[in-house]
XYZ file of N, CA and C in Angstrom:
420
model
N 0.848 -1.188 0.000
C 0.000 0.000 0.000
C 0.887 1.242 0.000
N 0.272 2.408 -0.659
C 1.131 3.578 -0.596
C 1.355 4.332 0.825
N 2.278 4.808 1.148
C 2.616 5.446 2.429
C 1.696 6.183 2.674
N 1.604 7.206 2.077
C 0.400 8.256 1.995
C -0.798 7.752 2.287
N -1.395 6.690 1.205
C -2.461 6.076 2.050
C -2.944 5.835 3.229
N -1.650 4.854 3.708
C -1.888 4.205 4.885
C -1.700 4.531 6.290
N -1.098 5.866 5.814
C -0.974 7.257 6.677
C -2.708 7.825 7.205
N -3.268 7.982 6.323
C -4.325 8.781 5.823
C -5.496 7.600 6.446
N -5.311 6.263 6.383
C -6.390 5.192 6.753
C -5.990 5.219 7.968
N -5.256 5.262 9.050
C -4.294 5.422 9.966
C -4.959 6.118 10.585
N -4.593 7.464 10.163
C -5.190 8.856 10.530
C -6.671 8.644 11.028
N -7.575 8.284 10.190
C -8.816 7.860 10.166
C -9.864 7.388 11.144
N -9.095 6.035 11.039
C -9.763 4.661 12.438
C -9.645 5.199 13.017
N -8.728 6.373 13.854
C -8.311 6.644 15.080
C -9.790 7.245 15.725
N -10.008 7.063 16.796
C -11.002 7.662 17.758
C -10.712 9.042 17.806
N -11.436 9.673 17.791
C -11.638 11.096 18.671
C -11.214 11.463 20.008
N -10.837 11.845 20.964
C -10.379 13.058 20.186
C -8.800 13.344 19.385
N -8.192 11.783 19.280
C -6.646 11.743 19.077
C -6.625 11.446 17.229
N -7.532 11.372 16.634
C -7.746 11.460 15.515
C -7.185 12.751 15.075
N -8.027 14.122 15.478
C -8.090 15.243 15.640
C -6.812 15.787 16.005
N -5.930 15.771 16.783
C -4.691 16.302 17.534
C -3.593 15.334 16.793
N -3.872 14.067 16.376
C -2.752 13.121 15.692
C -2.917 14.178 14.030
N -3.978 14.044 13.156
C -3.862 14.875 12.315
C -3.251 16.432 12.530
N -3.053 16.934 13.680
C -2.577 18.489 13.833
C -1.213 18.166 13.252
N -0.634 17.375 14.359
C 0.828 17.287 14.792
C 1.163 16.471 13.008
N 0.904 15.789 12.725
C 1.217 14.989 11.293
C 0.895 16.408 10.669
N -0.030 17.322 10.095
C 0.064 18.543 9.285
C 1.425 19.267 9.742
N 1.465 19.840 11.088
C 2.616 20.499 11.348
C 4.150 19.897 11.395
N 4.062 18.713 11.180
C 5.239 18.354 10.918
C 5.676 18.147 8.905
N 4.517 18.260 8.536
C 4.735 18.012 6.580
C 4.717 19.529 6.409
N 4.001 20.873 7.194
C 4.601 22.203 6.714
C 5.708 22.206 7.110
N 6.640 21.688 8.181
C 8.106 21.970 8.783
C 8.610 21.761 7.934
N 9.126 20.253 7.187
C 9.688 19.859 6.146
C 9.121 18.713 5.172
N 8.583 19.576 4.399
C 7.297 18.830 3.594
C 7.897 17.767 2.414
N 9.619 17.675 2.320
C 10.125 16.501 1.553
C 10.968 15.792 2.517
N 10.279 15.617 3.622
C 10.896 14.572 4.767
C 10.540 13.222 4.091
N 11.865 12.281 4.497
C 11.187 11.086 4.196
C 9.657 10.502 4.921
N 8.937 9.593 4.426
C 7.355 9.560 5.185
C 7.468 7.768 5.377
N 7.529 7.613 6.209
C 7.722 5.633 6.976
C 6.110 5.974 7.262
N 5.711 4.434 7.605
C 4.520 3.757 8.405
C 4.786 2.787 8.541
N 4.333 2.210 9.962
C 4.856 0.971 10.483
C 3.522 0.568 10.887
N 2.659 -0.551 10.804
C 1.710 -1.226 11.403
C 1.471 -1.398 12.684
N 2.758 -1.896 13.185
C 3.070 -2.411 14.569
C 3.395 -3.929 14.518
N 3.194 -4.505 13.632
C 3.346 -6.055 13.604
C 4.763 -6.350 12.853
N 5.379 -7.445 13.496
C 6.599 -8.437 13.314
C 6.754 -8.885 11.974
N 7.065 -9.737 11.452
C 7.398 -10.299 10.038
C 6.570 -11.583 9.527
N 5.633 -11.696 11.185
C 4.783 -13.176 11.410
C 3.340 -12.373 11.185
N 3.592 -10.952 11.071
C 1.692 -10.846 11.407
C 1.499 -10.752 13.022
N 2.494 -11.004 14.316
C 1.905 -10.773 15.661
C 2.420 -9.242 15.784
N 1.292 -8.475 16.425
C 1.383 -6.918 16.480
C 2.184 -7.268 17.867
N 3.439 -6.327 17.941
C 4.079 -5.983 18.473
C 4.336 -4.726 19.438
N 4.155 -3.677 18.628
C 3.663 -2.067 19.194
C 2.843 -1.268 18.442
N 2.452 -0.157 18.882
C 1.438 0.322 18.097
C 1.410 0.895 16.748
N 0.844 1.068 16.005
C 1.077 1.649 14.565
C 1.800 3.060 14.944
N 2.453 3.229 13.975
C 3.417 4.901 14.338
C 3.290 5.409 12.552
N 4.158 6.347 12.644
C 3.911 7.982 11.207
C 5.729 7.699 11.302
N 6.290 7.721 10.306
C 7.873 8.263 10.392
C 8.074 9.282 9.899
N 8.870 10.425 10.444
C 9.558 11.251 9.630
C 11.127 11.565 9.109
N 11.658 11.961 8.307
C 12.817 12.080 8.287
C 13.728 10.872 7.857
N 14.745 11.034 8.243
C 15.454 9.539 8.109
C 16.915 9.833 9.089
N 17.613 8.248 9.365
C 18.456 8.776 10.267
C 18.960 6.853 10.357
N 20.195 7.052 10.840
C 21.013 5.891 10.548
C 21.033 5.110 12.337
N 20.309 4.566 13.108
C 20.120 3.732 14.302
C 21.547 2.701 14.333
N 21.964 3.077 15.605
C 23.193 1.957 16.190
C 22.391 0.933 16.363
N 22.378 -0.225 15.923
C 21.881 -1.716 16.529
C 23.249 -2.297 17.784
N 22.510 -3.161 18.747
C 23.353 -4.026 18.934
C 24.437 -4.714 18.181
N 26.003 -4.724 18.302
C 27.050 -5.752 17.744
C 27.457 -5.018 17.155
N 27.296 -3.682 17.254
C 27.838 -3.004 15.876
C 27.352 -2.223 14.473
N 25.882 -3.435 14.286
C 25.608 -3.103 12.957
C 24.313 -2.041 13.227
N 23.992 -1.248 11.757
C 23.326 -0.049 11.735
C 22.060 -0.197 10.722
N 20.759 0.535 11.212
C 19.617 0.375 10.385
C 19.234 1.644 10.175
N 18.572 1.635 8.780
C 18.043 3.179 8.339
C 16.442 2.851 9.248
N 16.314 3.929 9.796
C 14.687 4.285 10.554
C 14.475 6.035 10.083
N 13.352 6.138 10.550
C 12.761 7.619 10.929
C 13.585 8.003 12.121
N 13.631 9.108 12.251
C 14.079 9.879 12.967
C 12.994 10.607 13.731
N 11.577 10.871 13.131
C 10.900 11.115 14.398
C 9.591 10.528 14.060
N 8.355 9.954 14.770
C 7.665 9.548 15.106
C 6.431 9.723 15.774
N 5.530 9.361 15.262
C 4.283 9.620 15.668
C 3.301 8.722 15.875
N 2.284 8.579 16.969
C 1.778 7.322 17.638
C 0.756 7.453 18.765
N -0.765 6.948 18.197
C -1.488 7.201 19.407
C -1.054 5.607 20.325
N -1.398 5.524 20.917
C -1.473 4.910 22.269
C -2.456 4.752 23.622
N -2.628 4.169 24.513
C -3.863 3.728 24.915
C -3.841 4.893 26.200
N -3.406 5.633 26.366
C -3.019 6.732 27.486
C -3.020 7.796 26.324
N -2.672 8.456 25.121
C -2.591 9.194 24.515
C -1.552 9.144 23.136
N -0.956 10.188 23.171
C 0.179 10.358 21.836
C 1.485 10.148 22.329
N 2.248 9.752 21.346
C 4.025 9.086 21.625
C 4.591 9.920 20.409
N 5.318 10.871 20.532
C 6.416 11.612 19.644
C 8.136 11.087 19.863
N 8.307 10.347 19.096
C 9.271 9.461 19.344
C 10.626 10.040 18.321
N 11.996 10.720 19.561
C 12.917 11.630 18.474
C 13.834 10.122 18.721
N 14.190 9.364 17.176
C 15.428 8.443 17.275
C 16.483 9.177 17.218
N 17.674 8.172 17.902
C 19.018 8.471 17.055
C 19.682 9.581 18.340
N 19.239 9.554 19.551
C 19.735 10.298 20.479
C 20.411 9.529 21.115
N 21.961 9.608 21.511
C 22.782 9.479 22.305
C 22.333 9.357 23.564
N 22.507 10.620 23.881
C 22.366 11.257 25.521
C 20.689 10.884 26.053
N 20.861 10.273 27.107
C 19.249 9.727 27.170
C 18.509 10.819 28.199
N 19.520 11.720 28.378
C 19.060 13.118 29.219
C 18.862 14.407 29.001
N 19.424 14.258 27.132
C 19.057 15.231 26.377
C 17.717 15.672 26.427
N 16.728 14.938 25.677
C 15.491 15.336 25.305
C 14.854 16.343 26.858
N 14.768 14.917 28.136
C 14.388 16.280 29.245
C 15.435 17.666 29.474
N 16.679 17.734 29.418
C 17.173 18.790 29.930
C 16.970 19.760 28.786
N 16.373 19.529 27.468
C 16.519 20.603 26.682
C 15.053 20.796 26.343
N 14.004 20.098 26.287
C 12.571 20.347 26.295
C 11.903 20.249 27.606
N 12.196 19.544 28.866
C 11.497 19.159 29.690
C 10.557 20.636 30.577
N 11.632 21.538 30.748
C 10.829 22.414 31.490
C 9.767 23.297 30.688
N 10.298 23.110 29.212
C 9.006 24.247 28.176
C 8.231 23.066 27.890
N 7.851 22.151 27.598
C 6.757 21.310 26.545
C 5.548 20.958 27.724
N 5.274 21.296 28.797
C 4.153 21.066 29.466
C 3.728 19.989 30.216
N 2.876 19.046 30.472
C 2.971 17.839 31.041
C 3.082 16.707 30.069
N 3.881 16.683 29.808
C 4.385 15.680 29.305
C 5.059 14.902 29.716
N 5.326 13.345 29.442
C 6.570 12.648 29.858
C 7.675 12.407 29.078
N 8.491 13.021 29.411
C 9.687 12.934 28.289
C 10.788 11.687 28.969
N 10.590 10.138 28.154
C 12.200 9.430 28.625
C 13.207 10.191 27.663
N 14.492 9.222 27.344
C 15.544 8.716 26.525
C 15.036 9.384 24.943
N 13.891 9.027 24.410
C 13.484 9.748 23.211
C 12.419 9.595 22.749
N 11.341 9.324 23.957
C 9.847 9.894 23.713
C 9.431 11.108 24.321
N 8.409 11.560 23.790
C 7.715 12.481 24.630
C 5.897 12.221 24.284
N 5.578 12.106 25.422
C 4.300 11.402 25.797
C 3.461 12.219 26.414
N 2.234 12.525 26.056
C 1.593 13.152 26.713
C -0.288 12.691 26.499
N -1.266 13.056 27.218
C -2.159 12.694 27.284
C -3.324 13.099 26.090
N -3.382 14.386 26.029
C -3.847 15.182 24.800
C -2.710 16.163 24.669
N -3.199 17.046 23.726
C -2.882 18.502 23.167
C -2.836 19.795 24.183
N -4.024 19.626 24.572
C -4.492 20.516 25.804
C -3.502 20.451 26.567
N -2.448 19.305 27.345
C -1.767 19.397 28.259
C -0.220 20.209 28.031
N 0.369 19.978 26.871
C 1.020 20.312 26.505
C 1.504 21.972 25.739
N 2.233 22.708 25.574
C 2.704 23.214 24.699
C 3.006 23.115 23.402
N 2.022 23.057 21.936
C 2.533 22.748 20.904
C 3.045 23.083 19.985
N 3.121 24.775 20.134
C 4.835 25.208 20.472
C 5.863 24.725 20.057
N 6.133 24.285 21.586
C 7.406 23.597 22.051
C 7.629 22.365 21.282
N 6.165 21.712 20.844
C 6.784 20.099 20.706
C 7.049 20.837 19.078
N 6.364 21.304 18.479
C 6.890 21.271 16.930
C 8.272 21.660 16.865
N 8.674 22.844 17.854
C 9.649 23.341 17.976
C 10.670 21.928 18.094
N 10.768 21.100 19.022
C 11.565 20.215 19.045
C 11.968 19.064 17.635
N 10.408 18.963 17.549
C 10.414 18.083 16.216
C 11.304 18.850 15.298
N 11.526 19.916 14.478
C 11.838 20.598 13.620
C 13.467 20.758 14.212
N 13.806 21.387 15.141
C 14.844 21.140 15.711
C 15.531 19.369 14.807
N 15.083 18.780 15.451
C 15.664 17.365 15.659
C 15.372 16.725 13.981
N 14.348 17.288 13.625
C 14.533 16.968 11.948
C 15.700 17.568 11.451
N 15.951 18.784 11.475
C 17.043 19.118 11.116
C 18.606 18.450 11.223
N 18.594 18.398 12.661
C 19.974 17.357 12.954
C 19.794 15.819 12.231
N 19.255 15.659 11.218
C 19.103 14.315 10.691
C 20.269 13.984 10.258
């Protein structure tokens, strides 16, 4: 299926009100850099068993694997979830980056290693999160 599509069917199923706020953040990230690379991931393994939740990719960016060896992924990420939305920056080193440099502006959010999680829109600064996204697209 085409990316775009399955982006867009994606987009769709989603319930209310994260339908709504998942389409914001996916628009404001294609005006940031609207020839970003565009991933979709299902969530399922190579068997068909779903694994994690369907996600949006943006960008592109080269992931350390275990042993050495290296995989092309997105670099940032997008994902409802059963608590809310997952903005997922890959490819970060420092697993204390993301809070010490967004944590006190982006609102209630939970920021680990290289998510930032939050419940809705409302809680957050969105702002700040595009601000980060765009930031961190850039360093691709």
């Amino acid at each position: 299926m085409d990316i775009k599509l399955a982006i867009l069917n994606y987009l769709n199923n989603l319930p209310e009100p994260k339908r709504t706020e998942i389409t914001r953040i996916h628009q404001a990230i294609i005006e940031i850099i609207p020839t970003a690379q565009l991933w979709f991931l299902e969530g399922t393994n190579t068997s068909g068993k779903v694994v994690t939740n369907p996600n949006i990719g943006y960008g592109n960016c080269t992931l350390q694997l275990a042993g050495g060896k290296t995989r092309a992924f997105y670099k940032i990420g997008l994902s409802a979830n059963s608590t809310g939305i997952s903005v997922y920056i890959m490819g970060i080193k420092d697993k204390n980056y993301l809070n010490n440099t967004y944590g006190s502006k982006i609102g209630k959010g939970k920021i680990t290693g290289y998510c930032i999680k939050f419940r809705n829109l409302k809680d957050i600064y969105i702002e700040e999160l595009i601000r980060a996204i765009n930031t961190e697209l850039e360093n691709c």
